[in-house]
Structure formats: structure tokens, C-alpha cells
Coordinates of N, CA and C in Angstrom, one line a residue:
X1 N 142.4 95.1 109.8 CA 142.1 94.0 108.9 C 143.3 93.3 108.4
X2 N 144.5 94.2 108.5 CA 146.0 92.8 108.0 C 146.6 93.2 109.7
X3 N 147.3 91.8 109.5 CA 148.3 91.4 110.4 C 149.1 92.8 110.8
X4 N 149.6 92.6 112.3 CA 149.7 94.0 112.7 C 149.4 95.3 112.7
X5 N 148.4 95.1 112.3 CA 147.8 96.5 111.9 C 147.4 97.4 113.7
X6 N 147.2 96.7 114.5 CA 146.9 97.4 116.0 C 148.2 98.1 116.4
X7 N 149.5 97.2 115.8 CA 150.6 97.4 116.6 C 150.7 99.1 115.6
X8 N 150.4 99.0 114.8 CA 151.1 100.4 113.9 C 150.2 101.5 114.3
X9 N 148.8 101.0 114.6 CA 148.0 102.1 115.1 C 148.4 102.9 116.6
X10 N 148.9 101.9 117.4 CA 149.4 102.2 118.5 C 150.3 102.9 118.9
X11 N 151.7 102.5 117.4 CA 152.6 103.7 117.8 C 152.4 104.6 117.1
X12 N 151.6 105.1 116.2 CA 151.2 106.3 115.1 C 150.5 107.3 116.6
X13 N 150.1 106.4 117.2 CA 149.6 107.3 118.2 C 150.3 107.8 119.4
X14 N 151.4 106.9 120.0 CA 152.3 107.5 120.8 C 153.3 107.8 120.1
X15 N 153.5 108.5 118.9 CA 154.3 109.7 118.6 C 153.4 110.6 117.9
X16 N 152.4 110.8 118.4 CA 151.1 112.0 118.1 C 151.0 112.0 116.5
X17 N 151.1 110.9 116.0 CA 150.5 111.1 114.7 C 148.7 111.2 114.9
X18 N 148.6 110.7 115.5 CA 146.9 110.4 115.6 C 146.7 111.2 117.3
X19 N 145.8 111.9 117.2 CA 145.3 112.4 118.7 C 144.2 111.9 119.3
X20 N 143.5 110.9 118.8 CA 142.4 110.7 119.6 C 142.3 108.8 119.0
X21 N 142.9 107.8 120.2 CA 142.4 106.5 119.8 C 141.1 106.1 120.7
X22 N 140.2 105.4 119.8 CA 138.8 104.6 120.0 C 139.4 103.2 119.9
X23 N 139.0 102.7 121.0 CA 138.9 101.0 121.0 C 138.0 100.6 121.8
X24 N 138.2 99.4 122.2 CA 137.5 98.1 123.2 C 138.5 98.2 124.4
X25 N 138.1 96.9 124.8 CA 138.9 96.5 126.4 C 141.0 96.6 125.5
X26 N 141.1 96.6 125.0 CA 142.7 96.4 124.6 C 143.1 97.9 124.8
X27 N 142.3 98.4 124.9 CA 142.6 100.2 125.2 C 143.2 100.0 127.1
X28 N 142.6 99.3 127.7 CA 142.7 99.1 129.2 C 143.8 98.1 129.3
X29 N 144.2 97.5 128.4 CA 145.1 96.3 129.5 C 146.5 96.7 129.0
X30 N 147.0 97.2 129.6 CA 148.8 97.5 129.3 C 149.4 98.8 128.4
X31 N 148.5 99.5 127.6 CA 149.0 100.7 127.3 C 149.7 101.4 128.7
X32 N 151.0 102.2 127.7 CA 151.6 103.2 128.6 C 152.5 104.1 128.0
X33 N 151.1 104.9 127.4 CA 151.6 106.3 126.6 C 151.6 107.9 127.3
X34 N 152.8 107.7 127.0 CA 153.2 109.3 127.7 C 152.1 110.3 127.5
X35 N 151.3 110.5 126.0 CA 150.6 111.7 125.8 C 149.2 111.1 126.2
X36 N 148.8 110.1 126.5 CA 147.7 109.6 127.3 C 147.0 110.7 128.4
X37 N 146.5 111.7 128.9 CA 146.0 112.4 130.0 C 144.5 112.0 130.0
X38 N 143.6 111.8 128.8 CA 142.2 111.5 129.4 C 141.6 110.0 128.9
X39 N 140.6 109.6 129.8 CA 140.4 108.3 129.4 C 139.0 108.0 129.2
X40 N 138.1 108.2 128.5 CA 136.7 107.8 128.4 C 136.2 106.6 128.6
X41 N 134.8 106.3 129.1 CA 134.0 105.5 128.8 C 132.7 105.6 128.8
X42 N 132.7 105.3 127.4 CA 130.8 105.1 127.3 C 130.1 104.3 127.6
X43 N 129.1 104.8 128.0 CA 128.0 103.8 128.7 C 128.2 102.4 129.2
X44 N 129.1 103.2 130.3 CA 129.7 102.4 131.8 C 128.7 101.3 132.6
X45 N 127.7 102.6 132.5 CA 126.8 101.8 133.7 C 125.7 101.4 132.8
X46 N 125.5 100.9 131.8 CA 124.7 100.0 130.9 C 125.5 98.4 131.3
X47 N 126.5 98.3 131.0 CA 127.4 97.2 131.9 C 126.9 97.1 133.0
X48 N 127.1 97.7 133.9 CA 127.1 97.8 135.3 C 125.9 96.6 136.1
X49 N 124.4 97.0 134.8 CA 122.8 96.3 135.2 C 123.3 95.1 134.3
X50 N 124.2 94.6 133.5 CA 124.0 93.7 132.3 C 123.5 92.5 133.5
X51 N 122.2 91.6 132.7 CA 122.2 90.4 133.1 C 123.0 89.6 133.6
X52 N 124.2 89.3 133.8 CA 125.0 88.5 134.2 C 125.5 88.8 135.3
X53 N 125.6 87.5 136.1 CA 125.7 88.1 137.4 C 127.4 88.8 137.8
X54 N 127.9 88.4 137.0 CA 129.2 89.3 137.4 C 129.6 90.6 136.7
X55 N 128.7 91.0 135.9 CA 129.0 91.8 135.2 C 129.5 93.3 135.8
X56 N 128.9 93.5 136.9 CA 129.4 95.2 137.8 C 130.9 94.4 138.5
X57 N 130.8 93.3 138.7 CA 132.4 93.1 139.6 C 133.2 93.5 137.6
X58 N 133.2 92.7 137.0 CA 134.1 93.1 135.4 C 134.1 94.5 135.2
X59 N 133.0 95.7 134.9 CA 132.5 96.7 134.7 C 133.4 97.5 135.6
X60 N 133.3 97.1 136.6 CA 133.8 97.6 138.1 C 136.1 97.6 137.5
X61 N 136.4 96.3 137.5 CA 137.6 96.1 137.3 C 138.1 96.7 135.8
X62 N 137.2 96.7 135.1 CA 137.5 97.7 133.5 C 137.5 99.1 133.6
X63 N 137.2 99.5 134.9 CA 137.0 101.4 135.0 C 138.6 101.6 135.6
X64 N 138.9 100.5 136.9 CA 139.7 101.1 137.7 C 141.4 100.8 136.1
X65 N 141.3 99.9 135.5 CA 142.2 99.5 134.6 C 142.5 100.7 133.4
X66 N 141.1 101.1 133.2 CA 141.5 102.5 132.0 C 141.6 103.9 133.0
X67 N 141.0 103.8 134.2 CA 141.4 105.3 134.9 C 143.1 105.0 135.2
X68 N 143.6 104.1 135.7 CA 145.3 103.5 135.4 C 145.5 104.4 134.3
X69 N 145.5 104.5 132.6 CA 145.7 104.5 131.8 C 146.2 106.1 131.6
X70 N 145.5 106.5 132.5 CA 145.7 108.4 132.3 C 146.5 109.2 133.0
X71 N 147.5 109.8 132.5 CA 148.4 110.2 133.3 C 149.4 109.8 134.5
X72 N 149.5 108.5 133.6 CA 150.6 107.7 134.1 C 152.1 108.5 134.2
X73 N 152.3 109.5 133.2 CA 154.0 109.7 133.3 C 153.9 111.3 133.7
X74 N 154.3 112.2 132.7 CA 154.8 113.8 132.8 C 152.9 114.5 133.0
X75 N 152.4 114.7 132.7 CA 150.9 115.1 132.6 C 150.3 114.9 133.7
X76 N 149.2 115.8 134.6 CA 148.2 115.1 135.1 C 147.1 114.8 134.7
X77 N 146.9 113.3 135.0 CA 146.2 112.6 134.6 C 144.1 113.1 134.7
X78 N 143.3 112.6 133.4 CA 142.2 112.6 134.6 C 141.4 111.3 134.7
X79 N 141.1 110.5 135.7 CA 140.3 109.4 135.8 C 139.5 108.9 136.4
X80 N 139.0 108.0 137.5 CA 137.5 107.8 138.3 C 137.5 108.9 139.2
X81 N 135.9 109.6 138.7 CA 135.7 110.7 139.4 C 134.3 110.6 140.1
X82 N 134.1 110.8 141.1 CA 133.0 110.7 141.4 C 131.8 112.0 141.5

């Protein structure tokens, strides 16, 4: 709700002040936190049917971008599993 307020949430969390962040698509595009190992998403494949016709090609490109996200550095990671 104030000005920078994402940027402070972000590092409180990569130096483990906070153990578990919830967001939107900003969670997927460029994080690269070392203590990052798992990556959720809820109700994936509710996207997947949305009405629009591109919505599984987006749905599709937002899974492979947050399974990226996990276990990028020291950890293994876990992400698209089938």
C-alpha cells in the first residue's frame, strides 16, 4: 500500500526474515533467491480451460517461468513435475 513496499517485502525474505512469500505473476518474472527451493501454483489448470484463446499457451509460459524459480543456486530445486 506505500511506495516500495514489494521491494522491502522481497528482501525481508531473501535474508529469511519471512519463510513463505504469496504473490501473483511478479513472483515468476526475475526473482533469484538463494533460499527459494519450492514453487507453488494454485489452480493451474483452471487457467489452462480459461475462455481465451491463448490462455494454456500464457498458463503454459507462467509454469515453465516459476518452476525456473526453484532451486536456482546451492539447494535442489523442486518444479514441473509430471
Amino acid at each position: 500500500s506505500r511506495k516500495g513496499q514489494h521491494r522491502d517485502i522481497l528482501e525481508r525474505f531473501s535474508r529469511g526474515e519471512l519463510d513463505i512469500l504469496v504473490g501473483t505473476q511478479m513472483i515468476a518474472k526475475g526473482l533469484d533467491i538463494d533460499r527459494c527451493t519450492l514453487v507453488v501454483v494454485v489452480n493451474a489448470d483452471q487457467s489452462l480451460y480459461h475462455g481465451e484463446f491463448r490462455a494454456s499457451e500464457r498458463t503454459m509460459q507462467l509454469l515453465v517461468q516459476v518452476g525456473g524459480r526453484a532451486g536456482r543456486r546451492s539447494g535442489a530445486g523442486l518444479g514441473l513435475r509430471r
